[in-house]
Amino acid sequence: AQSVTQPDIHITVSEGASLELRCNYSYGATPYLFWYVQSPGQGLQLLLKYFSGDTLVQGIKGFEAEFKRSQSSFNLRKPSVHWSDAAEYFCAVVVKWSAGNMLTFGGGTRLMVKP
Amino acid sequence: DTAVSQTPKYLVTQMGNDKSIKCEQNLGHDTMYWYKQDSKKFLKIMFSYNNKELIINETVPNRFSPKSPDKAHLNLHINSLELGDSAVYFCASSLPGHSRGTQYFGPGTRLLVL
């Protein structure tokens, strides 16, 4: 069965510093991969997605992620973190059904930003 | 012009009660979902409907019954609420197939069972 692992439960970075959030997946076929962000008390917002093609994908809010098949990873990066980026980040993979697409989520990484 | 909306936003109730959460999407999507987020922020799929037809039913107690009156609505009814049902419930929607799984989430319903 497919699974998604986010090894870091909490990460703290200083404002202006670079960020990398790790995500590893276990899935037999080519995965469809996603990063979502959840601000405190809010729903989930899609940051970016990977389906195929260029392994470096750009998302909203200055985020990017790189798909590395050899490492089964899809790490999220941002060159300079802003205080408003403090949130919970979820990596997810789609298991494709015939009509619906079921997202399997990692456990999430809580990002805290120091001033 | 909210894309995916849920009501209520907060729900506090006693054990044993029956309650419903409503979800509506105005994106014209064919597929809708319910997810449960527990106190540790872990998100898990509960149900998926495509064109009002149940597609996915994960291991969920049969006290939970989704109902889809049309493809823009997917409601969640919960009977005999238990303490362990306390969680945040998210509705989502997507286009099947071609969109390859991009899902749009509602703001969540925070359920507290006392």
XYZ file of C-alpha atoms in Angstrom:
229
model
C 0.000 0.000 0.000
C 1.092 3.528 -0.660
C 2.355 5.737 2.150
C 3.780 9.185 2.622
C 6.325 10.065 5.282
C 7.266 13.487 6.513
C 10.222 12.834 8.820
C 10.155 16.224 10.531
C 7.217 16.880 12.836
C 8.392 20.383 13.741
C 10.819 22.751 12.063
C 11.836 26.215 13.250
C 13.616 28.654 10.965
C 14.491 32.315 11.215
C 12.695 34.785 9.021
C 14.661 35.271 5.839
C 16.372 31.888 6.077
C 15.925 29.144 3.525
C 13.579 26.235 4.098
C 13.391 22.614 3.040
C 10.600 20.277 4.154
C 11.128 16.618 3.465
C 8.659 14.172 1.985
C 9.182 10.531 1.052
C 6.615 8.293 -0.584
C 6.168 4.608 -1.096
C 4.201 3.862 -4.224
C 4.687 1.356 -7.008
C 3.680 3.414 -10.013
C 4.518 6.981 -11.005
C 2.918 9.058 -8.301
C 0.962 12.246 -8.484
C 2.418 14.364 -5.681
C 1.116 17.412 -3.884
C 2.012 19.872 -1.167
C -0.755 21.524 0.805
C -0.520 24.197 3.496
C -2.874 24.620 6.436
C -2.740 27.901 8.322
C -3.953 27.846 11.938
C -7.699 27.277 12.063
C -7.977 27.172 8.294
C -8.575 24.629 5.576
C -5.986 23.227 3.200
C -4.607 25.203 0.300
C -2.756 23.629 -2.609
C 0.820 24.956 -2.922
C 1.984 22.916 -5.892
C 1.700 19.570 -7.625
C 3.724 17.183 -9.725
C 2.184 14.977 -12.397
C 4.946 14.436 -14.947
C 7.611 16.250 -16.935
C 9.987 18.761 -15.370
C 10.919 17.444 -11.943
C 11.234 20.925 -10.459
C 7.813 22.461 -10.006
C 6.960 25.978 -8.981
C 4.049 26.805 -6.743
C 2.370 29.727 -5.107
C 3.882 31.960 -2.430
C 7.422 31.412 -3.730
C 7.524 27.677 -2.987
C 9.048 25.012 -5.201
C 9.472 21.262 -4.944
C 11.686 18.736 -6.651
C 10.653 15.197 -7.540
C 13.512 12.712 -7.232
C 12.448 9.263 -8.325
C 15.707 7.623 -7.224
C 15.150 8.860 -3.682
C 11.339 8.563 -3.675
C 11.257 12.138 -2.474
C 9.340 15.321 -3.162
C 10.896 17.958 -0.923
C 9.447 21.432 -0.597
C 11.754 24.452 -0.624
C 11.630 28.180 -0.241
C 14.707 30.424 -0.491
C 13.573 33.029 2.053
C 10.907 32.348 4.635
C 8.409 35.000 5.737
C 6.675 35.076 9.120
C 3.363 34.431 7.343
C 4.667 31.042 6.187
C 4.234 29.654 9.711
C 1.714 26.842 9.228
C 1.288 23.089 8.916
C 2.518 21.582 5.658
C 1.236 18.330 4.231
C 2.702 16.221 1.479
C 0.236 13.935 -0.307
C 0.106 11.340 -3.056
C -2.844 10.357 -5.199
C -3.919 6.783 -5.551
C -5.917 6.846 -8.721
C -9.253 5.106 -8.713
C -11.487 4.669 -11.702
C -13.477 7.786 -11.015
C -12.291 9.322 -7.786
C -8.799 10.178 -6.678
C -7.931 9.421 -3.078
C -5.295 11.585 -1.446
C -3.002 9.872 1.035
C -1.399 12.414 3.335
C 1.810 12.449 5.288
C 1.683 13.281 8.975
C 2.457 16.944 8.407
C 5.319 19.252 9.365
C 4.658 22.250 11.552
C 6.761 25.219 10.516
C 7.540 27.912 13.046
C 9.265 31.133 12.008
C 11.451 33.104 14.402
C 11.639 36.872 13.965
C -18.042 33.131 -4.505
C -16.674 30.520 -2.087
C -15.545 27.417 -3.985
C -16.136 24.734 -1.325
C -18.212 25.677 1.681
C -19.127 23.765 4.812
C -21.686 24.370 7.510
C -21.472 24.630 10.392
C -17.940 25.807 11.021
C -18.090 24.715 14.658
C -20.241 22.027 16.210
C -20.328 21.208 19.919
C -22.653 18.425 20.998
C -23.245 15.722 23.566
C -22.376 12.058 23.245
C -25.170 10.021 21.744
C -26.608 12.840 19.646
C -27.062 12.751 15.866
C -25.636 15.586 13.792
C -25.099 16.541 10.177
C -22.448 18.546 8.368
C -23.211 20.048 4.992
C -20.866 20.638 2.084
C -21.446 22.469 -1.158
C -19.131 23.214 -4.074
C -19.746 25.644 -6.914
C -16.794 24.537 -9.031
C -18.757 22.194 -11.250
C -16.704 19.236 -10.038
C -17.965 15.672 -10.339
C -16.219 14.184 -7.338
C -16.492 15.081 -3.661
C -14.787 13.764 -0.550
C -14.888 13.762 3.226
C -11.652 13.719 5.224
C -11.156 13.513 8.985
C -8.302 15.327 10.723
C -7.624 14.095 14.232
C -6.096 15.944 17.166
C -2.596 15.098 15.931
C -3.367 16.733 12.575
C -3.407 13.386 10.771
C -5.659 13.543 7.690
C -7.490 10.488 6.425
C -9.999 9.941 3.631
C -13.427 8.769 4.733
C -15.612 8.794 1.626
C -15.565 9.749 -2.014
C -18.580 10.315 -4.250
C -18.606 10.692 -8.021
C -21.783 12.018 -9.622
C -23.757 11.150 -6.497
C -22.405 7.595 -6.433
C -20.244 6.221 -3.620
C -16.761 5.419 -4.921
C -14.588 5.121 -1.833
C -15.659 4.028 1.611
C -12.694 3.595 3.879
C -12.917 1.828 7.201
C -15.413 4.145 8.815
C -18.040 3.133 11.416
C -21.474 2.762 9.889
C -22.661 5.523 12.236
C -21.247 7.796 9.519
C -23.485 8.060 6.487
C -22.720 10.354 3.570
C -25.518 11.579 1.367
C -25.213 13.281 -1.988
C -28.512 14.808 -3.181
C -26.766 16.174 -6.278
C -23.212 16.393 -7.508
C -22.702 19.827 -5.924
C -23.536 18.632 -2.409
C -22.138 15.969 -0.124
C -23.482 15.899 3.410
C -22.201 13.842 6.318
C -24.596 12.509 8.906
C -23.263 11.042 12.136
C -25.411 8.946 14.453
C -24.812 8.250 18.118
C -21.813 10.543 18.411
C -18.867 9.333 20.468
C -16.001 11.186 22.136
C -13.597 9.818 19.534
C -15.541 11.518 16.756
C -14.150 14.855 17.923
C -12.060 16.089 15.013
C -12.004 18.501 12.123
C -13.920 17.261 9.104
C -12.944 18.551 5.691
C -14.949 18.370 2.539
C -13.138 18.517 -0.808
C -13.968 18.305 -4.491
C -12.162 17.569 -7.726
C -12.620 16.772 -11.370
C -11.944 13.091 -12.006
C -9.449 11.656 -14.416
C -7.988 14.497 -16.435
C -7.337 16.771 -13.495
C -5.486 13.889 -11.899
C -6.464 14.488 -8.387
C -6.144 18.187 -7.656
C -8.566 18.646 -4.806
C -10.047 21.820 -3.412
C -10.816 21.839 0.289
C -13.464 23.514 2.343
C -12.588 25.424 5.531
C -13.404 22.489 7.801
C -15.979 21.774 10.489
C -14.617 21.513 14.004
C -16.654 18.917 15.872
C -16.358 18.582 19.635
C -18.249 15.799 21.372
C -18.669 16.219 25.131
